[in-house]
């Protein structure tokens, strides 16, 4: 299941505090011992440039690694970078986490617009191709709404039949109208639109690095246990 503390200390000593903080949050939400495939989706649209430059994206990646180490034992998290299209499909690892985001981004091209559905499709394909039997938790970061809202909603509803939960995190002004669509996704009706509520959304604010680790982890996993129960009741997850 989870990686041991000693293995995290050996592979990524700088992430030990994140590993411990994530463990406390998981225990609080009744998820200790639960195996979960964790994914990270990162917005690479033009407006995201400041968040890459100030280290906010790297900080989120490190936090997601700390969470994943409590839920899976391979020490890696698959990552999808998206903008107008898919910019990269790669992974981040405990043993090579420092500066990893900058190294990936250095090899990417133009920062485009925002196509949620393409990133969702990439995650779905990866999950199905992996042959995973554990449920998936997708940490999906963005700083605005998608260019194709209909496609994004359609993909989320389609994905509700799979054992995948989507936790959207907004970077930027919580009052921005850019996030109205994510609020809508979060509240899509069950069962007329989708068989279970398979998504959550929260803002991390204009400086996401300032959100305390414990708070961030609580918000990432808060809705996951409810979804797990619903997915099992609907035989989406066995």
PDB file of C-alpha atoms in Angstrom:
ATOM      1  CA  UNK A   1       0.000   0.000   0.000  1.00  0.00           C
ATOM      2  CA  UNK A   2       1.779   3.120   1.250  1.00  0.00           C
ATOM      3  CA  UNK A   3       5.489   3.721   1.167  1.00  0.00           C
ATOM      4  CA  UNK A   4       7.135   3.497   4.574  1.00  0.00           C
ATOM      5  CA  UNK A   5       8.501   6.581   6.298  1.00  0.00           C
ATOM      6  CA  UNK A   6      12.015   5.181   5.995  1.00  0.00           C
ATOM      7  CA  UNK A   7      11.677   4.817   2.208  1.00  0.00           C
ATOM      8  CA  UNK A   8      10.445   8.406   1.892  1.00  0.00           C
ATOM      9  CA  UNK A   9      13.320   9.594   4.088  1.00  0.00           C
ATOM     10  CA  UNK A  10      15.756   7.770   1.839  1.00  0.00           C
ATOM     11  CA  UNK A  11      14.295   8.843  -1.517  1.00  0.00           C
ATOM     12  CA  UNK A  12      13.081  12.377  -0.743  1.00  0.00           C
ATOM     13  CA  UNK A  13      14.021  13.710   2.700  1.00  0.00           C
ATOM     14  CA  UNK A  14      12.673  17.156   1.811  1.00  0.00           C
ATOM     15  CA  UNK A  15       9.177  15.656   1.449  1.00  0.00           C
ATOM     16  CA  UNK A  16       9.001  13.860   4.799  1.00  0.00           C
ATOM     17  CA  UNK A  17       6.939  16.610   6.456  1.00  0.00           C
ATOM     18  CA  UNK A  18       4.483  16.568   3.530  1.00  0.00           C
ATOM     19  CA  UNK A  19       4.234  12.780   3.746  1.00  0.00           C
ATOM     20  CA  UNK A  20       3.444  13.001   7.460  1.00  0.00           C
ATOM     21  CA  UNK A  21       0.933  15.842   7.024  1.00  0.00           C
ATOM     22  CA  UNK A  22      -0.860  13.964   4.255  1.00  0.00           C
ATOM     23  CA  UNK A  23      -0.977  10.866   6.444  1.00  0.00           C
ATOM     24  CA  UNK A  24      -2.705  12.775   9.240  1.00  0.00           C
ATOM     25  CA  UNK A  25      -5.316  14.114   6.810  1.00  0.00           C
ATOM     26  CA  UNK A  26      -5.977  10.679   5.331  1.00  0.00           C
ATOM     27  CA  UNK A  27      -6.422   9.199   8.797  1.00  0.00           C
ATOM     28  CA  UNK A  28      -8.820  12.004   9.713  1.00  0.00           C
ATOM     29  CA  UNK A  29     -10.954  11.200   6.656  1.00  0.00           C
ATOM     30  CA  UNK A  30     -10.927   7.448   7.228  1.00  0.00           C
ATOM     31  CA  UNK A  31      -8.606   6.691   4.329  1.00  0.00           C
ATOM     32  CA  UNK A  32      -5.677   5.072   6.113  1.00  0.00           C
ATOM     33  CA  UNK A  33      -4.746   1.874   4.301  1.00  0.00           C
ATOM     34  CA  UNK A  34      -6.752   2.761   1.207  1.00  0.00           C
ATOM     35  CA  UNK A  35      -4.865   2.146  -2.036  1.00  0.00           C
ATOM     36  CA  UNK A  36      -5.389   4.925  -4.593  1.00  0.00           C
ATOM     37  CA  UNK A  37      -3.802   5.738  -7.949  1.00  0.00           C
ATOM     38  CA  UNK A  38      -2.984   9.452  -7.779  1.00  0.00           C
ATOM     39  CA  UNK A  39      -2.744  11.629 -10.898  1.00  0.00           C
ATOM     40  CA  UNK A  40      -1.739  15.270 -11.350  1.00  0.00           C
ATOM     41  CA  UNK A  41      -3.071  17.455 -14.175  1.00  0.00           C
ATOM     42  CA  UNK A  42      -1.420  20.854 -14.669  1.00  0.00           C
ATOM     43  CA  UNK A  43      -2.703  23.846 -16.628  1.00  0.00           C
ATOM     44  CA  UNK A  44      -0.055  25.083 -19.072  1.00  0.00           C
ATOM     45  CA  UNK A  45      -2.083  27.940 -20.552  1.00  0.00           C
ATOM     46  CA  UNK A  46      -0.483  31.373 -21.018  1.00  0.00           C
ATOM     47  CA  UNK A  47      -2.009  32.895 -17.889  1.00  0.00           C
ATOM     48  CA  UNK A  48      -0.293  30.225 -15.771  1.00  0.00           C
ATOM     49  CA  UNK A  49       3.211  31.555 -16.469  1.00  0.00           C
ATOM     50  CA  UNK A  50       3.575  33.419 -13.125  1.00  0.00           C
ATOM     51  CA  UNK A  51       2.660  30.272 -11.188  1.00  0.00           C
ATOM     52  CA  UNK A  52       5.406  28.305 -12.891  1.00  0.00           C
ATOM     53  CA  UNK A  53       7.904  31.096 -12.346  1.00  0.00           C
ATOM     54  CA  UNK A  54       7.196  31.592  -8.630  1.00  0.00           C
ATOM     55  CA  UNK A  55       7.325  27.880  -7.767  1.00  0.00           C
ATOM     56  CA  UNK A  56       3.603  27.409  -7.078  1.00  0.00           C
ATOM     57  CA  UNK A  57       3.298  24.545  -9.547  1.00  0.00           C
ATOM     58  CA  UNK A  58       6.400  22.780  -8.208  1.00  0.00           C
ATOM     59  CA  UNK A  59       5.048  23.196  -4.669  1.00  0.00           C
ATOM     60  CA  UNK A  60       1.769  21.555  -5.672  1.00  0.00           C
ATOM     61  CA  UNK A  61       3.637  18.722  -7.356  1.00  0.00           C
ATOM     62  CA  UNK A  62       5.664  18.115  -4.194  1.00  0.00           C
ATOM     63  CA  UNK A  63       2.510  18.075  -2.093  1.00  0.00           C
ATOM     64  CA  UNK A  64       0.825  15.617  -4.431  1.00  0.00           C
ATOM     65  CA  UNK A  65       3.886  13.362  -4.224  1.00  0.00           C
ATOM     66  CA  UNK A  66       3.644  13.477  -0.430  1.00  0.00           C
ATOM     67  CA  UNK A  67      -0.007  12.449  -0.662  1.00  0.00           C
ATOM     68  CA  UNK A  68       0.611   9.704  -3.206  1.00  0.00           C
ATOM     69  CA  UNK A  69       3.348   8.144  -1.057  1.00  0.00           C
ATOM     70  CA  UNK A  70       0.625   7.413   1.505  1.00  0.00           C
ATOM     71  CA  UNK A  71      -1.688   5.823  -1.052  1.00  0.00           C
ATOM     72  CA  UNK A  72       0.565   3.938  -3.457  1.00  0.00           C
ATOM     73  CA  UNK A  73       3.968   2.281  -3.278  1.00  0.00           C
ATOM     74  CA  UNK A  74       5.688   3.129  -6.576  1.00  0.00           C
ATOM     75  CA  UNK A  75       6.892   6.610  -5.561  1.00  0.00           C
ATOM     76  CA  UNK A  76       5.630   8.109  -8.827  1.00  0.00           C
ATOM     77  CA  UNK A  77       2.704  10.238  -9.978  1.00  0.00           C
ATOM     78  CA  UNK A  78       1.624  10.393 -13.644  1.00  0.00           C
ATOM     79  CA  UNK A  79       1.371  14.027 -14.794  1.00  0.00           C
ATOM     80  CA  UNK A  80      -0.490  15.594 -17.711  1.00  0.00           C
ATOM     81  CA  UNK A  81       0.342  19.134 -18.843  1.00  0.00           C
ATOM     82  CA  UNK A  82      -2.392  20.662 -20.971  1.00  0.00           C
ATOM     83  CA  UNK A  83      -3.300  23.876 -22.748  1.00  0.00           C
ATOM     84  CA  UNK A  84      -4.948  24.033 -26.195  1.00  0.00           C
ATOM     85  CA  UNK A  85      -3.736  20.452 -26.626  1.00  0.00           C
ATOM     86  CA  UNK A  86      -1.795  17.950 -24.502  1.00  0.00           C
ATOM     87  CA  UNK A  87       1.653  19.445 -23.943  1.00  0.00           C
ATOM     88  CA  UNK A  88       3.210  16.527 -22.078  1.00  0.00           C
ATOM     89  CA  UNK A  89       2.404  13.186 -20.462  1.00  0.00           C
ATOM     90  CA  UNK A  90       5.145  12.203 -18.049  1.00  0.00           C
ATOM     91  CA  UNK A  91       5.596  11.564 -14.334  1.00  0.00           C
ATOM     92  CA  UNK A  92       7.161  12.967 -11.207  1.00  0.00           C
ATOM     93  CA  UNK A  93       9.029  10.794  -8.722  1.00  0.00           C
ATOM     94  CA  UNK A  94      10.120  11.070  -5.109  1.00  0.00           C
ATOM     95  CA  UNK A  95      13.750  10.444  -5.997  1.00  0.00           C
ATOM     96  CA  UNK A  96      13.857  13.207  -8.623  1.00  0.00           C
ATOM     97  CA  UNK A  97      11.298  15.744  -7.442  1.00  0.00           C
ATOM     98  CA  UNK A  98      13.457  18.826  -6.885  1.00  0.00           C
ATOM     99  CA  UNK A  99      13.174  21.163  -9.868  1.00  0.00           C
ATOM    100  CA  UNK A 100      11.336  18.493 -11.838  1.00  0.00           C
ATOM    101  CA  UNK A 101       8.572  20.839 -13.033  1.00  0.00           C
ATOM    102  CA  UNK A 102      11.079  23.360 -14.407  1.00  0.00           C
ATOM    103  CA  UNK A 103      12.911  20.584 -16.247  1.00  0.00           C
ATOM    104  CA  UNK A 104       9.707  19.355 -17.867  1.00  0.00           C
ATOM    105  CA  UNK A 105       8.516  22.841 -18.800  1.00  0.00           C
ATOM    106  CA  UNK A 106      11.907  23.672 -20.341  1.00  0.00           C
ATOM    107  CA  UNK A 107      11.136  21.130 -23.034  1.00  0.00           C
ATOM    108  CA  UNK A 108       7.606  22.334 -23.773  1.00  0.00           C
ATOM    109  CA  UNK A 109       6.516  24.764 -26.439  1.00  0.00           C
ATOM    110  CA  UNK A 110       4.050  27.646 -26.573  1.00  0.00           C
ATOM    111  CA  UNK A 111       1.642  28.085 -23.665  1.00  0.00           C
ATOM    112  CA  UNK A 112      -1.798  27.900 -25.249  1.00  0.00           C
ATOM    113  CA  UNK A 113      -5.442  28.076 -24.171  1.00  0.00           C
ATOM    114  CA  UNK A 114      -7.383  25.744 -21.862  1.00  0.00           C
ATOM    115  CA  UNK A 115      -8.901  22.420 -22.993  1.00  0.00           C
ATOM    116  CA  UNK A 116     -10.029  20.415 -19.958  1.00  0.00           C
ATOM    117  CA  UNK A 117     -11.539  17.569 -21.956  1.00  0.00           C
ATOM    118  CA  UNK A 118      -8.272  16.657 -23.691  1.00  0.00           C
ATOM    119  CA  UNK A 119      -6.508  16.373 -20.331  1.00  0.00           C
ATOM    120  CA  UNK A 120      -9.375  14.311 -18.943  1.00  0.00           C
ATOM    121  CA  UNK A 121      -9.220  12.020 -21.963  1.00  0.00           C
ATOM    122  CA  UNK A 122      -5.476  11.528 -21.445  1.00  0.00           C
ATOM    123  CA  UNK A 123      -5.989  10.555 -17.789  1.00  0.00           C
ATOM    124  CA  UNK A 124      -8.829   8.173 -18.634  1.00  0.00           C
ATOM    125  CA  UNK A 125      -6.719   6.473 -21.306  1.00  0.00           C
ATOM    126  CA  UNK A 126      -3.738   6.152 -18.953  1.00  0.00           C
ATOM    127  CA  UNK A 127      -5.889   4.729 -16.166  1.00  0.00           C
ATOM    128  CA  UNK A 128      -7.604   2.170 -18.413  1.00  0.00           C
ATOM    129  CA  UNK A 129      -4.356   1.177 -20.117  1.00  0.00           C
ATOM    130  CA  UNK A 130      -2.595   0.733 -16.768  1.00  0.00           C
ATOM    131  CA  UNK A 131      -4.909  -2.080 -15.757  1.00  0.00           C
ATOM    132  CA  UNK A 132      -5.272  -0.516 -12.297  1.00  0.00           C
ATOM    133  CA  UNK A 133      -7.826  -2.020  -9.949  1.00  0.00           C
ATOM    134  CA  UNK A 134      -7.517   0.701  -7.311  1.00  0.00           C
ATOM    135  CA  UNK A 135      -9.647   3.849  -7.594  1.00  0.00           C
ATOM    136  CA  UNK A 136      -8.017   6.994  -8.970  1.00  0.00           C
ATOM    137  CA  UNK A 137      -7.787  10.474  -7.461  1.00  0.00           C
ATOM    138  CA  UNK A 138      -6.997  13.142 -10.045  1.00  0.00           C
ATOM    139  CA  UNK A 139      -5.687  16.463  -8.716  1.00  0.00           C
ATOM    140  CA  UNK A 140      -6.639  18.764 -11.599  1.00  0.00           C
ATOM    141  CA  UNK A 141      -5.132  22.257 -11.350  1.00  0.00           C
ATOM    142  CA  UNK A 142      -6.250  25.215 -13.461  1.00  0.00           C
ATOM    143  CA  UNK A 143      -6.474  29.011 -13.295  1.00  0.00           C
ATOM    144  CA  UNK A 144      -9.570  29.417 -15.474  1.00  0.00           C
ATOM    145  CA  UNK A 145     -12.498  27.952 -17.353  1.00  0.00           C
ATOM    146  CA  UNK A 146     -12.169  25.767 -20.463  1.00  0.00           C
ATOM    147  CA  UNK A 147     -12.520  26.907 -24.067  1.00  0.00           C
ATOM    148  CA  UNK A 148     -15.016  24.089 -24.671  1.00  0.00           C
ATOM    149  CA  UNK A 149     -17.378  23.861 -21.708  1.00  0.00           C
ATOM    150  CA  UNK A 150     -19.734  21.367 -23.337  1.00  0.00           C
ATOM    151  CA  UNK A 151     -16.931  18.890 -24.019  1.00  0.00           C
ATOM    152  CA  UNK A 152     -15.589  19.212 -20.468  1.00  0.00           C
ATOM    153  CA  UNK A 153     -19.008  18.529 -18.956  1.00  0.00           C
ATOM    154  CA  UNK A 154     -19.574  15.603 -21.296  1.00  0.00           C
ATOM    155  CA  UNK A 155     -16.240  14.017 -20.373  1.00  0.00           C
ATOM    156  CA  UNK A 156     -16.877  14.425 -16.650  1.00  0.00           C
ATOM    157  CA  UNK A 157     -20.280  12.779 -16.942  1.00  0.00           C
ATOM    158  CA  UNK A 158     -18.855   9.983 -19.099  1.00  0.00           C
ATOM    159  CA  UNK A 159     -16.040   9.439 -16.609  1.00  0.00           C
ATOM    160  CA  UNK A 160     -18.548   9.096 -13.750  1.00  0.00           C
ATOM    161  CA  UNK A 161     -18.977   5.457 -14.818  1.00  0.00           C
ATOM    162  CA  UNK A 162     -15.288   4.845 -14.074  1.00  0.00           C
ATOM    163  CA  UNK A 163     -13.577   4.593 -10.653  1.00  0.00           C
ATOM    164  CA  UNK A 164     -11.988   8.038 -11.076  1.00  0.00           C
ATOM    165  CA  UNK A 165     -12.565  11.077  -8.848  1.00  0.00           C
ATOM    166  CA  UNK A 166     -11.628  14.549 -10.114  1.00  0.00           C
ATOM    167  CA  UNK A 167     -10.523  17.133  -7.555  1.00  0.00           C
ATOM    168  CA  UNK A 168     -10.251  20.504  -9.287  1.00  0.00           C
ATOM    169  CA  UNK A 169      -8.055  23.187  -7.706  1.00  0.00           C
ATOM    170  CA  UNK A 170      -8.281  26.808  -8.828  1.00  0.00           C
ATOM    171  CA  UNK A 171      -5.247  29.093  -8.787  1.00  0.00           C
ATOM    172  CA  UNK A 172      -6.065  32.817  -8.824  1.00  0.00           C
ATOM    173  CA  UNK A 173      -8.699  35.238  -7.594  1.00  0.00           C
ATOM    174  CA  UNK A 174     -11.492  33.254  -5.874  1.00  0.00           C
ATOM    175  CA  UNK A 175     -13.950  35.945  -7.008  1.00  0.00           C
ATOM    176  CA  UNK A 176     -13.092  35.562 -10.688  1.00  0.00           C
ATOM    177  CA  UNK A 177     -15.925  34.532 -13.001  1.00  0.00           C
ATOM    178  CA  UNK A 178     -13.402  32.179 -14.626  1.00  0.00           C
ATOM    179  CA  UNK A 179     -14.333  29.627 -11.974  1.00  0.00           C
ATOM    180  CA  UNK A 180     -18.117  29.679 -12.467  1.00  0.00           C
ATOM    181  CA  UNK A 181     -17.920  26.671 -14.761  1.00  0.00           C
ATOM    182  CA  UNK A 182     -15.970  24.639 -12.193  1.00  0.00           C
ATOM    183  CA  UNK A 183     -18.627  25.406  -9.606  1.00  0.00           C
ATOM    184  CA  UNK A 184     -21.172  24.111 -12.101  1.00  0.00           C
ATOM    185  CA  UNK A 185     -19.197  20.921 -12.676  1.00  0.00           C
ATOM    186  CA  UNK A 186     -18.942  20.394  -8.933  1.00  0.00           C
ATOM    187  CA  UNK A 187     -22.717  20.616  -8.599  1.00  0.00           C
ATOM    188  CA  UNK A 188     -23.930  18.659 -11.668  1.00  0.00           C
ATOM    189  CA  UNK A 189     -27.065  16.761 -10.777  1.00  0.00           C
ATOM    190  CA  UNK A 190     -27.061  13.122  -9.696  1.00  0.00           C
ATOM    191  CA  UNK A 191     -28.464  10.917 -11.201  1.00  0.00           C
ATOM    192  CA  UNK A 192     -29.876  12.858 -14.157  1.00  0.00           C
ATOM    193  CA  UNK A 193     -26.450  14.016 -15.348  1.00  0.00           C
ATOM    194  CA  UNK A 194     -24.130  11.387 -13.843  1.00  0.00           C
ATOM    195  CA  UNK A 195     -24.579   8.270 -11.701  1.00  0.00           C
ATOM    196  CA  UNK A 196     -22.419   9.594  -8.827  1.00  0.00           C
ATOM    197  CA  UNK A 197     -20.862  12.911  -7.795  1.00  0.00           C
ATOM    198  CA  UNK A 198     -17.359  12.334  -9.167  1.00  0.00           C
ATOM    199  CA  UNK A 199     -15.837  15.805  -8.777  1.00  0.00           C
ATOM    200  CA  UNK A 200     -14.938  18.447  -6.235  1.00  0.00           C
ATOM    201  CA  UNK A 201     -13.627  22.005  -6.536  1.00  0.00           C
ATOM    202  CA  UNK A 202     -11.905  24.525  -4.290  1.00  0.00           C
ATOM    203  CA  UNK A 203      -9.802  27.668  -4.663  1.00  0.00           C
ATOM    204  CA  UNK A 204      -6.199  27.799  -3.540  1.00  0.00           C
ATOM    205  CA  UNK A 205      -6.124  31.589  -3.970  1.00  0.00           C
ATOM    206  CA  UNK A 206      -3.715  34.000  -5.625  1.00  0.00           C
ATOM    207  CA  UNK A 207      -0.704  32.542  -3.800  1.00  0.00           C
ATOM    208  CA  UNK A 208      -1.347  28.796  -3.485  1.00  0.00           C
ATOM    209  CA  UNK A 209       1.950  28.252  -1.667  1.00  0.00           C
ATOM    210  CA  UNK A 210       0.490  30.044   1.360  1.00  0.00           C
ATOM    211  CA  UNK A 211      -2.255  27.462   1.878  1.00  0.00           C
ATOM    212  CA  UNK A 212      -1.071  25.355   4.849  1.00  0.00           C
ATOM    213  CA  UNK A 213      -0.198  21.759   3.980  1.00  0.00           C
ATOM    214  CA  UNK A 214      -2.781  20.310   6.362  1.00  0.00           C
ATOM    215  CA  UNK A 215      -5.534  22.503   4.913  1.00  0.00           C
ATOM    216  CA  UNK A 216      -4.624  21.653   1.331  1.00  0.00           C
ATOM    217  CA  UNK A 217      -4.640  17.920   2.025  1.00  0.00           C
ATOM    218  CA  UNK A 218      -7.947  18.135   3.879  1.00  0.00           C
ATOM    219  CA  UNK A 219      -9.514  19.893   0.908  1.00  0.00           C
ATOM    220  CA  UNK A 220      -8.043  17.504  -1.660  1.00  0.00           C
ATOM    221  CA  UNK A 221      -9.401  14.383   0.071  1.00  0.00           C
ATOM    222  CA  UNK A 222     -12.553  15.765   1.750  1.00  0.00           C
ATOM    223  CA  UNK A 223     -15.068  14.473  -0.815  1.00  0.00           C
ATOM    224  CA  UNK A 224     -13.194  11.320  -1.814  1.00  0.00           C
ATOM    225  CA  UNK A 225     -14.581   8.989   0.901  1.00  0.00           C
ATOM    226  CA  UNK A 226     -18.186   9.958   0.037  1.00  0.00           C
ATOM    227  CA  UNK A 227     -17.482   9.260  -3.612  1.00  0.00           C
ATOM    228  CA  UNK A 228     -15.876   5.907  -2.700  1.00  0.00           C
ATOM    229  CA  UNK A 229     -19.036   4.813  -0.904  1.00  0.00           C
ATOM    230  CA  UNK A 230     -21.266   5.949  -3.766  1.00  0.00           C
ATOM    231  CA  UNK A 231     -19.042   4.289  -6.373  1.00  0.00           C
ATOM    232  CA  UNK A 232     -19.158   1.001  -4.486  1.00  0.00           C
ATOM    233  CA  UNK A 233     -22.938   1.238  -4.089  1.00  0.00           C
ATOM    234  CA  UNK A 234     -23.288   1.752  -7.853  1.00  0.00           C
ATOM    235  CA  UNK A 235     -20.815  -1.091  -8.619  1.00  0.00           C
ATOM    236  CA  UNK A 236     -18.512   1.405 -10.317  1.00  0.00           C
ATOM    237  CA  UNK A 237     -15.840   0.258  -7.898  1.00  0.00           C
ATOM    238  CA  UNK A 238     -15.587  -3.250  -6.540  1.00  0.00           C
TER     239      UNK A 238
END
